[in-house]
mmCIF file with all atom_site columns, C-alpha atoms in Angstrom:
data_model
loop_
_atom_site.group_PDB
_atom_site.id
_atom_site.type_symbol
_atom_site.label_atom_id
_atom_site.label_alt_id
_atom_site.label_comp_id
_atom_site.label_asym_id
_atom_site.label_entity_id
_atom_site.label_seq_id
_atom_site.pdbx_PDB_ins_code
_atom_site.Cartn_x
_atom_site.Cartn_y
_atom_site.Cartn_z
_atom_site.occupancy
_atom_site.B_iso_or_equiv
_atom_site.pdbx_formal_charge
_atom_site.auth_seq_id
_atom_site.auth_comp_id
_atom_site.auth_asym_id
_atom_site.auth_atom_id
_atom_site.pdbx_PDB_model_num
ATOM 1   C CA . GLN D 1 1   ? 58.306 20.344 103.869 1.00 79.00 ? 1   GLN D CA 1
ATOM 2   C CA . VAL D 1 2   ? 57.121 17.809 101.325 1.00 85.00 ? 2   VAL D CA 1
ATOM 3   C CA . GLN D 1 3   ? 54.122 18.714 99.211  1.00 91.00 ? 3   GLN D CA 1
ATOM 4   C CA . LEU D 1 4   ? 52.299 16.587 96.659  1.00 94.00 ? 4   LEU D CA 1
ATOM 5   C CA . VAL D 1 5   ? 49.891 18.333 94.321  1.00 95.00 ? 5   VAL D CA 1
ATOM 6   C CA . GLU D 1 6   ? 47.515 16.250 92.221  1.00 96.00 ? 6   GLU D CA 1
ATOM 7   C CA . SER D 1 7   ? 45.420 17.061 89.186  1.00 96.00 ? 7   SER D CA 1
ATOM 8   C CA . GLY D 1 8   ? 43.556 15.360 86.368  1.00 96.00 ? 8   GLY D CA 1
ATOM 9   C CA . GLY D 1 9   ? 40.474 13.882 88.000  1.00 97.00 ? 9   GLY D CA 1
ATOM 10  C CA . GLY D 1 10  ? 37.017 14.315 86.569  1.00 98.00 ? 10  GLY D CA 1
ATOM 11  C CA . LEU D 1 11  ? 33.776 12.785 85.356  1.00 98.00 ? 11  LEU D CA 1
ATOM 12  C CA . VAL D 1 12  ? 33.906 10.313 82.464  1.00 98.00 ? 12  VAL D CA 1
ATOM 13  C CA . GLN D 1 13  ? 31.762 7.630  80.896  1.00 98.00 ? 13  GLN D CA 1
ATOM 14  C CA . ALA D 1 14  ? 32.679 3.973  81.176  1.00 98.00 ? 14  ALA D CA 1
ATOM 15  C CA . GLY D 1 15  ? 35.268 3.125  78.552  1.00 98.00 ? 15  GLY D CA 1
ATOM 16  C CA . GLY D 1 16  ? 36.812 6.576  78.668  1.00 98.00 ? 16  GLY D CA 1
ATOM 17  C CA . SER D 1 17  ? 40.243 7.700  79.813  1.00 98.00 ? 17  SER D CA 1
ATOM 18  C CA . LEU D 1 18  ? 41.852 10.096 82.268  1.00 98.00 ? 18  LEU D CA 1
ATOM 19  C CA . ARG D 1 19  ? 45.428 10.931 83.177  1.00 98.00 ? 19  ARG D CA 1
ATOM 20  C CA . LEU D 1 20  ? 46.297 11.903 86.737  1.00 98.00 ? 20  LEU D CA 1
ATOM 21  C CA . SER D 1 21  ? 49.389 13.947 87.558  1.00 98.00 ? 21  SER D CA 1
ATOM 22  C CA . CYS D 1 22  ? 51.249 14.392 90.839  1.00 96.00 ? 22  CYS D CA 1
ATOM 23  C CA . THR D 1 23  ? 54.110 16.819 91.383  1.00 95.00 ? 23  THR D CA 1
ATOM 24  C CA . LEU D 1 24  ? 56.388 16.629 94.425  1.00 92.00 ? 24  LEU D CA 1
ATOM 25  C CA . SER D 1 25  ? 58.169 19.615 95.915  1.00 89.00 ? 25  SER D CA 1
ATOM 26  C CA . GLY D 1 26  ? 60.325 20.261 98.968  1.00 82.00 ? 26  GLY D CA 1
ATOM 27  C CA . ARG D 1 27  ? 62.520 17.161 98.836  1.00 76.00 ? 27  ARG D CA 1
ATOM 28  C CA . THR D 1 28  ? 64.666 15.176 96.442  1.00 72.00 ? 28  THR D CA 1
ATOM 29  C CA . PHE D 1 29  ? 62.297 13.290 94.183  1.00 74.00 ? 29  PHE D CA 1
ATOM 30  C CA . SER D 1 30  ? 64.580 10.295 93.712  1.00 76.00 ? 30  SER D CA 1
ATOM 31  C CA . ASN D 1 31  ? 64.649 9.558  97.458  1.00 79.00 ? 31  ASN D CA 1
ATOM 32  C CA . TYR D 1 32  ? 60.972 8.573  97.569  1.00 86.00 ? 32  TYR D CA 1
ATOM 33  C CA . ALA D 1 33  ? 59.058 5.492  96.555  1.00 89.00 ? 33  ALA D CA 1
ATOM 34  C CA . MET D 1 34  ? 56.101 6.712  94.531  1.00 92.00 ? 34  MET D CA 1
ATOM 35  C CA . GLY D 1 35  ? 52.673 5.248  93.935  1.00 96.00 ? 35  GLY D CA 1
ATOM 36  C CA . TRP D 1 36  ? 48.929 5.768  93.658  1.00 98.00 ? 36  TRP D CA 1
ATOM 37  C CA . PHE D 1 37  ? 46.223 4.729  96.108  1.00 98.00 ? 37  PHE D CA 1
ATOM 38  C CA . ARG D 1 38  ? 42.470 5.039  95.800  1.00 98.00 ? 38  ARG D CA 1
ATOM 39  C CA . GLN D 1 39  ? 39.528 4.929  98.175  1.00 98.00 ? 39  GLN D CA 1
ATOM 40  C CA . ALA D 1 40  ? 35.858 4.530  97.330  1.00 96.00 ? 40  ALA D CA 1
ATOM 41  C CA . PRO D 1 41  ? 33.068 5.374  99.801  1.00 91.00 ? 41  PRO D CA 1
ATOM 42  C CA . GLY D 1 42  ? 32.622 2.595  102.336 1.00 93.00 ? 42  GLY D CA 1
ATOM 43  C CA . LYS D 1 43  ? 35.643 0.689  101.073 1.00 95.00 ? 43  LYS D CA 1
ATOM 44  C CA . GLU D 1 44  ? 39.196 0.291  102.274 1.00 96.00 ? 44  GLU D CA 1
ATOM 45  C CA . ARG D 1 45  ? 42.014 2.243  100.716 1.00 96.00 ? 45  ARG D CA 1
ATOM 46  C CA . GLU D 1 46  ? 43.977 0.165  98.232  1.00 97.00 ? 46  GLU D CA 1
ATOM 47  C CA . LEU D 1 47  ? 47.265 0.487  96.406  1.00 97.00 ? 47  LEU D CA 1
ATOM 48  C CA . VAL D 1 48  ? 46.548 0.868  92.699  1.00 98.00 ? 48  VAL D CA 1
ATOM 49  C CA . ALA D 1 49  ? 50.004 1.218  91.154  1.00 98.00 ? 49  ALA D CA 1
ATOM 50  C CA . ALA D 1 50  ? 53.545 1.803  92.353  1.00 96.00 ? 50  ALA D CA 1
ATOM 51  C CA . PHE D 1 51  ? 57.149 1.853  91.304  1.00 92.00 ? 51  PHE D CA 1
ATOM 52  C CA . THR D 1 52  ? 59.343 -0.846 92.809  1.00 84.00 ? 52  THR D CA 1
ATOM 53  C CA . SER D 1 53  ? 63.094 -1.324 93.032  1.00 76.00 ? 53  SER D CA 1
ATOM 54  C CA . GLY D 1 54  ? 64.830 -1.693 89.707  1.00 77.00 ? 54  GLY D CA 1
ATOM 55  C CA . GLY D 1 55  ? 62.316 0.519  87.943  1.00 77.00 ? 55  GLY D CA 1
ATOM 56  C CA . ARG D 1 56  ? 59.609 -2.110 87.734  1.00 89.00 ? 56  ARG D CA 1
ATOM 57  C CA . THR D 1 57  ? 55.943 -1.453 88.373  1.00 95.00 ? 57  THR D CA 1
ATOM 58  C CA . ASN D 1 58  ? 53.202 -3.211 90.314  1.00 95.00 ? 58  ASN D CA 1
ATOM 59  C CA . TYR D 1 59  ? 49.442 -2.957 89.818  1.00 98.00 ? 59  TYR D CA 1
ATOM 60  C CA . VAL D 1 60  ? 46.420 -4.222 91.645  1.00 97.00 ? 60  VAL D CA 1
ATOM 61  C CA . ASP D 1 61  ? 44.871 -7.033 89.601  1.00 98.00 ? 61  ASP D CA 1
ATOM 62  C CA . SER D 1 62  ? 41.711 -5.111 88.817  1.00 98.00 ? 62  SER D CA 1
ATOM 63  C CA . VAL D 1 63  ? 43.569 -2.438 86.799  1.00 98.00 ? 63  VAL D CA 1
ATOM 64  C CA . LYS D 1 64  ? 46.225 -4.519 85.049  1.00 98.00 ? 64  LYS D CA 1
ATOM 65  C CA . GLY D 1 65  ? 46.201 -3.893 81.323  1.00 98.00 ? 65  GLY D CA 1
ATOM 66  C CA . ARG D 1 66  ? 44.186 -0.692 81.732  1.00 98.00 ? 66  ARG D CA 1
ATOM 67  C CA . PHE D 1 67  ? 46.262 1.622  83.960  1.00 98.00 ? 67  PHE D CA 1
ATOM 68  C CA . THR D 1 68  ? 49.870 2.703  83.502  1.00 98.00 ? 68  THR D CA 1
ATOM 69  C CA . ILE D 1 69  ? 52.075 4.479  86.031  1.00 97.00 ? 69  ILE D CA 1
ATOM 70  C CA . SER D 1 70  ? 54.915 6.605  84.659  1.00 96.00 ? 70  SER D CA 1
ATOM 71  C CA . ARG D 1 71  ? 57.268 9.361  85.776  1.00 93.00 ? 71  ARG D CA 1
ATOM 72  C CA . ASP D 1 72  ? 59.177 12.388 84.583  1.00 92.00 ? 72  ASP D CA 1
ATOM 73  C CA . ASN D 1 73  ? 62.109 12.895 86.933  1.00 88.00 ? 73  ASN D CA 1
ATOM 74  C CA . ALA D 1 74  ? 63.023 16.270 85.440  1.00 88.00 ? 74  ALA D CA 1
ATOM 75  C CA . LYS D 1 75  ? 59.585 17.577 86.398  1.00 91.00 ? 75  LYS D CA 1
ATOM 76  C CA . ASN D 1 76  ? 59.355 15.714 89.743  1.00 91.00 ? 76  ASN D CA 1
ATOM 77  C CA . THR D 1 77  ? 56.086 14.315 88.480  1.00 94.00 ? 77  THR D CA 1
ATOM 78  C CA . ILE D 1 78  ? 54.394 10.943 88.286  1.00 95.00 ? 78  ILE D CA 1
ATOM 79  C CA . TYR D 1 79  ? 51.348 10.071 86.227  1.00 97.00 ? 79  TYR D CA 1
ATOM 80  C CA . LEU D 1 80  ? 48.587 7.521  86.193  1.00 98.00 ? 80  LEU D CA 1
ATOM 81  C CA . GLN D 1 81  ? 47.129 6.898  82.751  1.00 98.00 ? 81  GLN D CA 1
ATOM 82  C CA . MET D 1 82  ? 43.718 5.276  83.168  1.00 98.00 ? 82  MET D CA 1
ATOM 83  C CA . ASN D 1 83  ? 42.117 3.697  80.110  1.00 98.00 ? 83  ASN D CA 1
ATOM 84  C CA . SER D 1 84  ? 38.973 1.625  79.629  1.00 98.00 ? 84  SER D CA 1
ATOM 85  C CA . LEU D 1 85  ? 37.564 3.042  82.834  1.00 98.00 ? 85  LEU D CA 1
ATOM 86  C CA . LYS D 1 86  ? 34.867 1.116  84.661  1.00 98.00 ? 86  LYS D CA 1
ATOM 87  C CA . VAL D 1 87  ? 32.219 2.272  87.114  1.00 97.00 ? 87  VAL D CA 1
ATOM 88  C CA . GLU D 1 88  ? 34.040 0.398  89.869  1.00 97.00 ? 88  GLU D CA 1
ATOM 89  C CA . ASP D 1 89  ? 37.083 2.625  89.312  1.00 98.00 ? 89  ASP D CA 1
ATOM 90  C CA . THR D 1 90  ? 35.144 5.501  90.877  1.00 98.00 ? 90  THR D CA 1
ATOM 91  C CA . ALA D 1 91  ? 37.130 6.704  93.885  1.00 98.00 ? 91  ALA D CA 1
ATOM 92  C CA . VAL D 1 92  ? 39.320 9.436  95.272  1.00 98.00 ? 92  VAL D CA 1
ATOM 93  C CA . TYR D 1 93  ? 42.836 8.844  93.997  1.00 98.00 ? 93  TYR D CA 1
ATOM 94  C CA . TYR D 1 94  ? 45.850 9.768  96.106  1.00 98.00 ? 94  TYR D CA 1
ATOM 95  C CA . CYS D 1 95  ? 49.464 10.210 95.140  1.00 97.00 ? 95  CYS D CA 1
ATOM 96  C CA . VAL D 1 96  ? 51.817 8.869  97.820  1.00 96.00 ? 96  VAL D CA 1
ATOM 97  C CA . ALA D 1 97  ? 55.527 9.415  98.414  1.00 93.00 ? 97  ALA D CA 1
ATOM 98  C CA . GLY D 1 98  ? 57.136 6.872  100.714 1.00 90.00 ? 98  GLY D CA 1
ATOM 99  C CA . GLY D 1 99  ? 59.972 8.450  102.658 1.00 85.00 ? 99  GLY D CA 1
ATOM 100 C CA . LEU D 1 100 ? 62.564 7.084  105.039 1.00 82.00 ? 100 LEU D CA 1
ATOM 101 C CA . SER D 1 101 ? 60.635 7.961  108.201 1.00 86.00 ? 101 SER D CA 1
ATOM 102 C CA . ARG D 1 102 ? 57.099 8.649  106.992 1.00 88.00 ? 102 ARG D CA 1
ATOM 103 C CA . ASP D 1 103 ? 54.819 8.727  103.982 1.00 92.00 ? 103 ASP D CA 1
ATOM 104 C CA . TYR D 1 104 ? 53.400 11.843 102.351 1.00 93.00 ? 104 TYR D CA 1
ATOM 105 C CA . TRP D 1 105 ? 49.996 12.044 100.715 1.00 96.00 ? 105 TRP D CA 1
ATOM 106 C CA . GLY D 1 106 ? 48.536 14.262 98.047  1.00 96.00 ? 106 GLY D CA 1
ATOM 107 C CA . GLN D 1 107 ? 45.225 16.040 98.569  1.00 96.00 ? 107 GLN D CA 1
ATOM 108 C CA . GLY D 1 108 ? 43.310 13.514 96.496  1.00 97.00 ? 108 GLY D CA 1
ATOM 109 C CA . THR D 1 109 ? 41.499 13.915 93.202  1.00 97.00 ? 109 THR D CA 1
ATOM 110 C CA . GLN D 1 110 ? 38.022 12.577 92.459  1.00 98.00 ? 110 GLN D CA 1
ATOM 111 C CA . VAL D 1 111 ? 37.488 10.172 89.577  1.00 98.00 ? 111 VAL D CA 1
ATOM 112 C CA . THR D 1 112 ? 33.866 9.405  88.758  1.00 98.00 ? 112 THR D CA 1
ATOM 113 C CA . VAL D 1 113 ? 32.934 6.910  86.050  1.00 98.00 ? 113 VAL D CA 1
ATOM 114 C CA . THR D 1 114 ? 29.328 6.703  84.866  1.00 98.00 ? 114 THR D CA 1
ATOM 115 C CA . SER D 1 115 ? 27.609 3.851  83.055  1.00 95.00 ? 115 SER D CA 1
#
């Protein structure tokens, strides 16, 4: 029974910052590929940031230089630090754990950026 619990969303002005957190329980943290997706109303869901093999990270072009994905293995937690937020970053953000047979999704946390 894998569970992903997210927190850290909120309402901020453009140029501000937020940090999202996602804690995994029920399975071995190291066995999952971890990342963050987001979905805005009327738009397709997109991968924002993820860990890749070898400990490297990938980001969608629109957030490079502004967002940073990190992890704390001892706490079974990953983070998404979001700086210099833009209105177009407004979306529901989802933590995702990629397992061997299926993926698991967090409940989503709303990020709203105002001009």
